[in-house]
Short mmCIF file of C-alpha atoms and ligand atoms in Angstrom, two decimals:
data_model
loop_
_atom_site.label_atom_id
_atom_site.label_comp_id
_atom_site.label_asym_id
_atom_site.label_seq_id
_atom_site.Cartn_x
_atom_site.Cartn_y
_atom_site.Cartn_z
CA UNK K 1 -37.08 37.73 3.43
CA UNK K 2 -38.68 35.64 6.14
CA UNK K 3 -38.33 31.69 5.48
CA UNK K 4 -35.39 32.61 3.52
CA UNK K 5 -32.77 34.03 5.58
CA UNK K 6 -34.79 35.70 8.53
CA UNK K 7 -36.36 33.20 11.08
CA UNK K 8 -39.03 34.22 12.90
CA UNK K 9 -38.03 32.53 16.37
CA UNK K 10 -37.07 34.67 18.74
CA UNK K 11 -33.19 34.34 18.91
CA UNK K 12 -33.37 32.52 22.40
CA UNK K 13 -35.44 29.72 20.92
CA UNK K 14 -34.11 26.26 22.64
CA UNK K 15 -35.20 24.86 18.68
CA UNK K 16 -32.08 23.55 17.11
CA UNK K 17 -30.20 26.28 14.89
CA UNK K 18 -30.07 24.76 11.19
CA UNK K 19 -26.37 24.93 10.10
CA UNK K 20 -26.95 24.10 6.56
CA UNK K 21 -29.53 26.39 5.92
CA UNK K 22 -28.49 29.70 7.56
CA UNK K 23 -31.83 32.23 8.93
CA UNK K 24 -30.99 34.34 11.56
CA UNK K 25 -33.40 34.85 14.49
CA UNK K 26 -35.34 37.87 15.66
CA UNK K 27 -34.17 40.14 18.13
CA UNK K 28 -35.82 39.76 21.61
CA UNK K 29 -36.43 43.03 22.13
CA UNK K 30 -37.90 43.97 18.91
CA UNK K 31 -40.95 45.57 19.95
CA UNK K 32 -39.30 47.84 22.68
CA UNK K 33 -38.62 51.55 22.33
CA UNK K 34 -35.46 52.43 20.56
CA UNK K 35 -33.09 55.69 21.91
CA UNK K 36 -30.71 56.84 19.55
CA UNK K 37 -27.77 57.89 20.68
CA UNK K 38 -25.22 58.95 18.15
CA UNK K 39 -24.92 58.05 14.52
CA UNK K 40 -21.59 55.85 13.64
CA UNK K 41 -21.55 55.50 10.07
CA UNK K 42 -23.78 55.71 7.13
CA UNK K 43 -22.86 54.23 3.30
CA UNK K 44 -24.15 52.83 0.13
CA UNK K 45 -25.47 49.55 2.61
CA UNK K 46 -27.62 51.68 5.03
CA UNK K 47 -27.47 53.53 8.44
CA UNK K 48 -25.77 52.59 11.59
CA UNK K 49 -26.60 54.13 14.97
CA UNK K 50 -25.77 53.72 18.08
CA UNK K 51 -28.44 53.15 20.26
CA UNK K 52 -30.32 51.80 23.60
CA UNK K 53 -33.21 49.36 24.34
CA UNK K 54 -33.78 48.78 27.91
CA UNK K 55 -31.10 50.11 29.09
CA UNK K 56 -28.46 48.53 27.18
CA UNK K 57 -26.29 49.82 24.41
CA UNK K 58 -26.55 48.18 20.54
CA UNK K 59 -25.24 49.13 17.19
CA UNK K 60 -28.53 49.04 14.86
CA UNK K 61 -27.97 49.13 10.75
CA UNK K 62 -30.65 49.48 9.33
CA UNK K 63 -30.85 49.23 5.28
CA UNK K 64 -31.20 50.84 2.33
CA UNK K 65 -33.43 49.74 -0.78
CA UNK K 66 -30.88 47.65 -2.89
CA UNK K 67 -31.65 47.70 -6.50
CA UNK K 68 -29.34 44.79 -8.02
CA UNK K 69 -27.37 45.75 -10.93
CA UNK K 70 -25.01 42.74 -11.80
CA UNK K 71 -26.01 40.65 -14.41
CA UNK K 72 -24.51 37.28 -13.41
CA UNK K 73 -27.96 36.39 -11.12
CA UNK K 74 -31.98 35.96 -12.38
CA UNK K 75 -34.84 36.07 -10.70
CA UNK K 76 -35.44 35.50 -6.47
CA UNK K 77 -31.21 34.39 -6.88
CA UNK K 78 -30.17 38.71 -7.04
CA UNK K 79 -31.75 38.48 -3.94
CA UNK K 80 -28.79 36.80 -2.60
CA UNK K 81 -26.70 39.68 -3.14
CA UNK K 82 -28.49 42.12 -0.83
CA UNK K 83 -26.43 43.32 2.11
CA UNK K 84 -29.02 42.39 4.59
CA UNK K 85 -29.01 38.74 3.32
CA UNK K 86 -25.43 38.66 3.22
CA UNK K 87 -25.26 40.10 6.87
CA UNK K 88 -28.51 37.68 7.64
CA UNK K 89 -26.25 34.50 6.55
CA UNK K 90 -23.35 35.24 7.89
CA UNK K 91 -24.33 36.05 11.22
CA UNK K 92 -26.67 33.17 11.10
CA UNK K 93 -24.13 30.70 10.40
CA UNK K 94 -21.49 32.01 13.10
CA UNK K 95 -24.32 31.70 15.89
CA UNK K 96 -25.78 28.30 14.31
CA UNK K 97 -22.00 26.98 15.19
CA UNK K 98 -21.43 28.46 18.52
CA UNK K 99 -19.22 31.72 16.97
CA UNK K 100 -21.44 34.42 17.21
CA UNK K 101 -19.31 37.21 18.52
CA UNK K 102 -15.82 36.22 17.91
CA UNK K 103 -14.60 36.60 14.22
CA UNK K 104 -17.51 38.88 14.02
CA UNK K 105 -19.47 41.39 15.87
CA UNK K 106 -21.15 39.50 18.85
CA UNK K 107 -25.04 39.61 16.48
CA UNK K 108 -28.50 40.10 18.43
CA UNK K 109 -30.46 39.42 15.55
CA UNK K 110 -32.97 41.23 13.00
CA UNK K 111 -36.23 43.60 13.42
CA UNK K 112 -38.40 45.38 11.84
CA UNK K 113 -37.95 49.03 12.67
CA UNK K 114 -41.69 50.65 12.97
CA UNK K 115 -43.95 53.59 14.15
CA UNK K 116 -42.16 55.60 16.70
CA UNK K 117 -38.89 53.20 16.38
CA UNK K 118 -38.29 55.37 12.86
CA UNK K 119 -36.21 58.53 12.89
CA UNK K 120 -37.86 61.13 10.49
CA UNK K 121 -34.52 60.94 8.77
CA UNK K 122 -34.93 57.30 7.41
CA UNK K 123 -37.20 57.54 4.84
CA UNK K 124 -34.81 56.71 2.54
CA UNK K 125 -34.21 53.43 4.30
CA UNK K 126 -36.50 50.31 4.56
CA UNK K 127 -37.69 49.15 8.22
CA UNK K 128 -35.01 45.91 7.92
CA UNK K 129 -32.37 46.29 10.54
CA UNK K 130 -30.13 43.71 12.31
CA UNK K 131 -29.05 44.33 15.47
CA UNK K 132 -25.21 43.84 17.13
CA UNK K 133 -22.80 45.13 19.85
CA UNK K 134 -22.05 48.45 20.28
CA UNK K 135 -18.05 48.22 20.24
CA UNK K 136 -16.64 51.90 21.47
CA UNK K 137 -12.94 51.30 19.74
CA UNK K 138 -11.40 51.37 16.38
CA UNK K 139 -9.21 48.66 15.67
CA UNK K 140 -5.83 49.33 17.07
CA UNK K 141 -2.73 47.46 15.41
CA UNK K 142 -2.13 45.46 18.67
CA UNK K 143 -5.28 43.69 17.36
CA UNK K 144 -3.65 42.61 14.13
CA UNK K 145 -2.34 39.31 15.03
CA UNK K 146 -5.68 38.44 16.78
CA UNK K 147 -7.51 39.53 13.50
CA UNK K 148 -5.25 37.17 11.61
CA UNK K 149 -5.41 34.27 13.50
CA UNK K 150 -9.45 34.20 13.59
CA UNK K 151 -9.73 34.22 10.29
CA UNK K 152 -9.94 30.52 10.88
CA UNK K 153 -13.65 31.04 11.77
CA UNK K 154 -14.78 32.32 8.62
CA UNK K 155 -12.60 29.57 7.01
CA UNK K 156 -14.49 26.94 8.69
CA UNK K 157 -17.93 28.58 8.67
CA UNK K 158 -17.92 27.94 4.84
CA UNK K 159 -17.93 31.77 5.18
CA UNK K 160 -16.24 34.17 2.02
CA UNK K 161 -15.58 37.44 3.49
CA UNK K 162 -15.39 40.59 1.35
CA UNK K 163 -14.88 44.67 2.25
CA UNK K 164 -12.50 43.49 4.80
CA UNK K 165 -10.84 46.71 4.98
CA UNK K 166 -9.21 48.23 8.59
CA UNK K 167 -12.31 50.47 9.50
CA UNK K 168 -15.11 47.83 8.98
CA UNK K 169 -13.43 46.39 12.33
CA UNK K 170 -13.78 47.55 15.70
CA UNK K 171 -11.22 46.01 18.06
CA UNK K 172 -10.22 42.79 16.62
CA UNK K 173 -14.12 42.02 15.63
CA UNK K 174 -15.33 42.75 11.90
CA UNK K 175 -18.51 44.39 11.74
CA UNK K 176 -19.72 44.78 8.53
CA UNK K 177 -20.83 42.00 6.72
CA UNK K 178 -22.88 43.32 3.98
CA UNK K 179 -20.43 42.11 1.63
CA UNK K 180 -19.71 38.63 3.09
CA UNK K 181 -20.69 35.73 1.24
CA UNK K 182 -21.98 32.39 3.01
CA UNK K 183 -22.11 28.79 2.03
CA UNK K 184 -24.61 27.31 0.17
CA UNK K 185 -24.87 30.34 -2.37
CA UNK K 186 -25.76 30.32 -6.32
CA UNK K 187 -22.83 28.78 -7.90
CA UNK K 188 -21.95 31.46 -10.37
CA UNK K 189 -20.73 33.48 -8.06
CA UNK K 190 -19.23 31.09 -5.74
CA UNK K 191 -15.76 29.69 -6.26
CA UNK K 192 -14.01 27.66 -3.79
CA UNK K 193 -10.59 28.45 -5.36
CA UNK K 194 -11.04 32.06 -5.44
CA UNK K 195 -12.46 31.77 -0.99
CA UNK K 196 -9.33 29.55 -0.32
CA UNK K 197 -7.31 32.40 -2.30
CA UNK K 198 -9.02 35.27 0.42
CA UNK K 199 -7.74 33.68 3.27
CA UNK K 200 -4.19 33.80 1.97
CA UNK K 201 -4.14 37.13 0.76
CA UNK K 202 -6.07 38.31 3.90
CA UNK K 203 -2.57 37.40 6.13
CA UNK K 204 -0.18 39.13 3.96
CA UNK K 205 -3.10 42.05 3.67
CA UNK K 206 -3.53 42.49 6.82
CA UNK K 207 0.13 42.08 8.12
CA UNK K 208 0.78 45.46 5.77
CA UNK K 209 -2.26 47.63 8.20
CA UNK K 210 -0.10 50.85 9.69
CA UNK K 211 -0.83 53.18 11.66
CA UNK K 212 -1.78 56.32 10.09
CA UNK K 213 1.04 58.98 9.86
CA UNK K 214 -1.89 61.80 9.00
CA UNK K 215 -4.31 60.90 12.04
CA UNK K 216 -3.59 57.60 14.18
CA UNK K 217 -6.04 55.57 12.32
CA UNK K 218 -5.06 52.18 11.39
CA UNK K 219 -5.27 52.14 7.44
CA UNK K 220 -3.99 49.91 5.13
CA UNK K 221 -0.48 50.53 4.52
CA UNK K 222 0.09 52.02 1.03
CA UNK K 223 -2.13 55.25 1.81
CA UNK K 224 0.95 56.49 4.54
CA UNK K 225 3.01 55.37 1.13
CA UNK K 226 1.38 57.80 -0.82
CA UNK K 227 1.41 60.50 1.83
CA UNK K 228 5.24 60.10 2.43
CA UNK K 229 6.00 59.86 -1.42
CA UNK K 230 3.57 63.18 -2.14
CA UNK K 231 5.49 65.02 0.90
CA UNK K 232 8.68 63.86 0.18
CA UNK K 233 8.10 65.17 -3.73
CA UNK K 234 7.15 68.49 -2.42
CA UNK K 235 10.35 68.72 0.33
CA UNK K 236 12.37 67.24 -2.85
CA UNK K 237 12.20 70.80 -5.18
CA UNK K 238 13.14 72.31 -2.30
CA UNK K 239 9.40 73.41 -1.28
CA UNK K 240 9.44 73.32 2.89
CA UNK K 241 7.16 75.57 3.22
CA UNK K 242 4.58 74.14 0.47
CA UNK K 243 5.50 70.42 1.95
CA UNK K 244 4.61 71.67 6.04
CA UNK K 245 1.24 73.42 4.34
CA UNK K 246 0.46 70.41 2.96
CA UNK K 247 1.23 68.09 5.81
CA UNK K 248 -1.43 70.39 7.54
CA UNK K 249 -3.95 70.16 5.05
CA UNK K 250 -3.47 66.58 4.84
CA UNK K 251 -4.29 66.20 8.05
CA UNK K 252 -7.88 68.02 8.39
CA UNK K 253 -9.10 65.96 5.24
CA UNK K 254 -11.66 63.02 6.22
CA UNK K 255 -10.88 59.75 4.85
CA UNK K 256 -11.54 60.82 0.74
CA UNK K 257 -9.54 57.72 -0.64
CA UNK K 258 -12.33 55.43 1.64
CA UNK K 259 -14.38 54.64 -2.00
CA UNK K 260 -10.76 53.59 -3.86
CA UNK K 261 -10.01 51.27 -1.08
CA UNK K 262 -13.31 48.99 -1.17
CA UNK K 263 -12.52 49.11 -5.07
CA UNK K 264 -9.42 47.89 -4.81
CA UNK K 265 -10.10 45.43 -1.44
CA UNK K 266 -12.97 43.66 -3.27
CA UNK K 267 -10.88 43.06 -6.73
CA UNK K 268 -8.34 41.42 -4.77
CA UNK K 269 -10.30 39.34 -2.65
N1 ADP S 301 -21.11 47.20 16.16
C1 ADP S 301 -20.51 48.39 15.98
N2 ADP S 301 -19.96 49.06 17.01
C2 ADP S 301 -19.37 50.25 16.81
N3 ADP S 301 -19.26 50.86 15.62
C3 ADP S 301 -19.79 50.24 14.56
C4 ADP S 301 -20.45 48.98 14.67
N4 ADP S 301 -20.87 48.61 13.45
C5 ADP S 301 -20.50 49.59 12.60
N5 ADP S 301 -19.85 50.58 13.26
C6 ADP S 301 -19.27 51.80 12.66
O1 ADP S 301 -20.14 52.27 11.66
C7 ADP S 301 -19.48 52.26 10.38
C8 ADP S 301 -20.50 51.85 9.32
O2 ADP S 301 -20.96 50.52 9.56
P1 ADP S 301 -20.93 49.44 8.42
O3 ADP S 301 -21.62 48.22 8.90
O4 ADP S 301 -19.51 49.29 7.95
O5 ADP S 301 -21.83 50.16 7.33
P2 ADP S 301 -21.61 50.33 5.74
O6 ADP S 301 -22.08 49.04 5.17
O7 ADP S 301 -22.47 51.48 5.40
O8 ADP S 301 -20.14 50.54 5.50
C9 ADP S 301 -18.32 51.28 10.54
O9 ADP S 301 -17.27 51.57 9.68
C10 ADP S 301 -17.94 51.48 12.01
O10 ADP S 301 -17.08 52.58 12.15
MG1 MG S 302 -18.50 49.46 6.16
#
């Protein structure tokens, strides 16, 4: 991991910040104690809490074990396609170019999480963590034009983003890169066509994000499709009571169609 993607400067080293060959540096405060404060979020990638080091409020994700299971990679390459590399890259490549914290999550770099840093509660989870900006909001759709527009960033960074769904970002900045792909990278499963392709579907993507009619989210706009069309079905034979029911059931169900969206998000992209 180290001398491949993670760089063990500290990541206020004056040293020059390779561009072509993306490491991201340690976090400064590494060895400091860690209070967690709430947990945000926790998927197939790893854990994310919210947390303070001296004083000051971060976002820590901290990963799982990744066992590969394409078959397109051999050897060290499957590395490539672990979320912390990905997320290593990435954010690597933003700061290396002076755009750490705009397109993305503003990144503080990567630690080992050890001895009285762990929560008994992450034994499933290696001590790899990378370390961002705690961002309080969701994405609101006043931050749609904004999120279109810097997609320009990750154009230029040589950057492919994937998983680029509404509630990986938090105001207009995307946080979760554990799916993003970053120039140079093995060449079977890089295409130039297919990034250039991203970017345009991306707008029109994007420019379809509503504003959820079951809880206020922002989500992408065919699920408030799907609730209309399975309401208006119901109100349709004549059913009001059966459609208000399900209105209100609808809208005390967490977000179960979150698995089809990546699905469908990272076959288009
Ligand atoms: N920097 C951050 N600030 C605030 N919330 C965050 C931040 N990073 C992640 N989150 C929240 O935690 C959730 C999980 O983080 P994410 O990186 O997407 O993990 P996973 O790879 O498991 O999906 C996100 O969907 C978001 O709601
Ligand atoms: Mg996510």
């Amino acid at each position: 991991m180290i001398g491949r993607w993670l760089s063990d400067l500290p990541m206020d080293d004056p040293a020059r910040k390779s561009t072509s060959k993306p490491m991201l540096r340690r976090f400064i405060l590494h060895t400091k104690p860690i209070k967690y404060l709430h947990l945000l979020g926790s998927g197939t990638e790893g854990v994310v809490y919210r947390v303070e080091i001296e004083g000051k409020e971060y976002a820590i994700k901290v990963f799982r074990n990744w066992t590969y299971t394409g078959t397109k990679l051999k050897g060290r390459a499957q590395h490539y396609t672990f979320p912390i590399a990905n997320e290593a890259r990435a954010f690597a490549r933003l700061d290396s170019i002076g755009q750490n914290g705009t397109w993305a999550v503003k990144c503080h770099g990567w630690m080992k999480i050890s001895g009285r840093q762990r929560l008994k509660s992450m034994r499933e989870y290696t001590c790899w963590a990378i370390v961002k900006d705690y961002l309080p909001h969701p994405v609101s759709i006043s931050d749609i034009p904004e999120i279109r527009r810097k997609m320009k960033i990750a154009r230029k960074a040589l950057i492919h983003p994937s998983d680029t769904q509404p509630c990986n970002y938090r105001d207009s900045f995307f946080v979760d890169l554990g799916r993003v792909k970053t120039h140079p990278y093995p060449p079977q499963m890089w295409s130039n066509r297919e990034r250039r392709e991203f970017f345009t579907w991306f707008d029109g993507y994007a420019s379809r994000w509503e504003v959820s009619v079951r809880d206020g989210s922002v989500v992408e706009g065919w699920l408030n499709q799907e609730f209309k069309r399975s309401i208006a079905e119901v109100e349709a034979r004549n059913k009001r009571d059966e459609a208000a029911k399900q209105r209100k059931l609808l809208a005390t169900v967490p977000d179960a169609t979150a698995d089809d969206q990546s699905d469908w998000t990272s076959n288009s992209s």
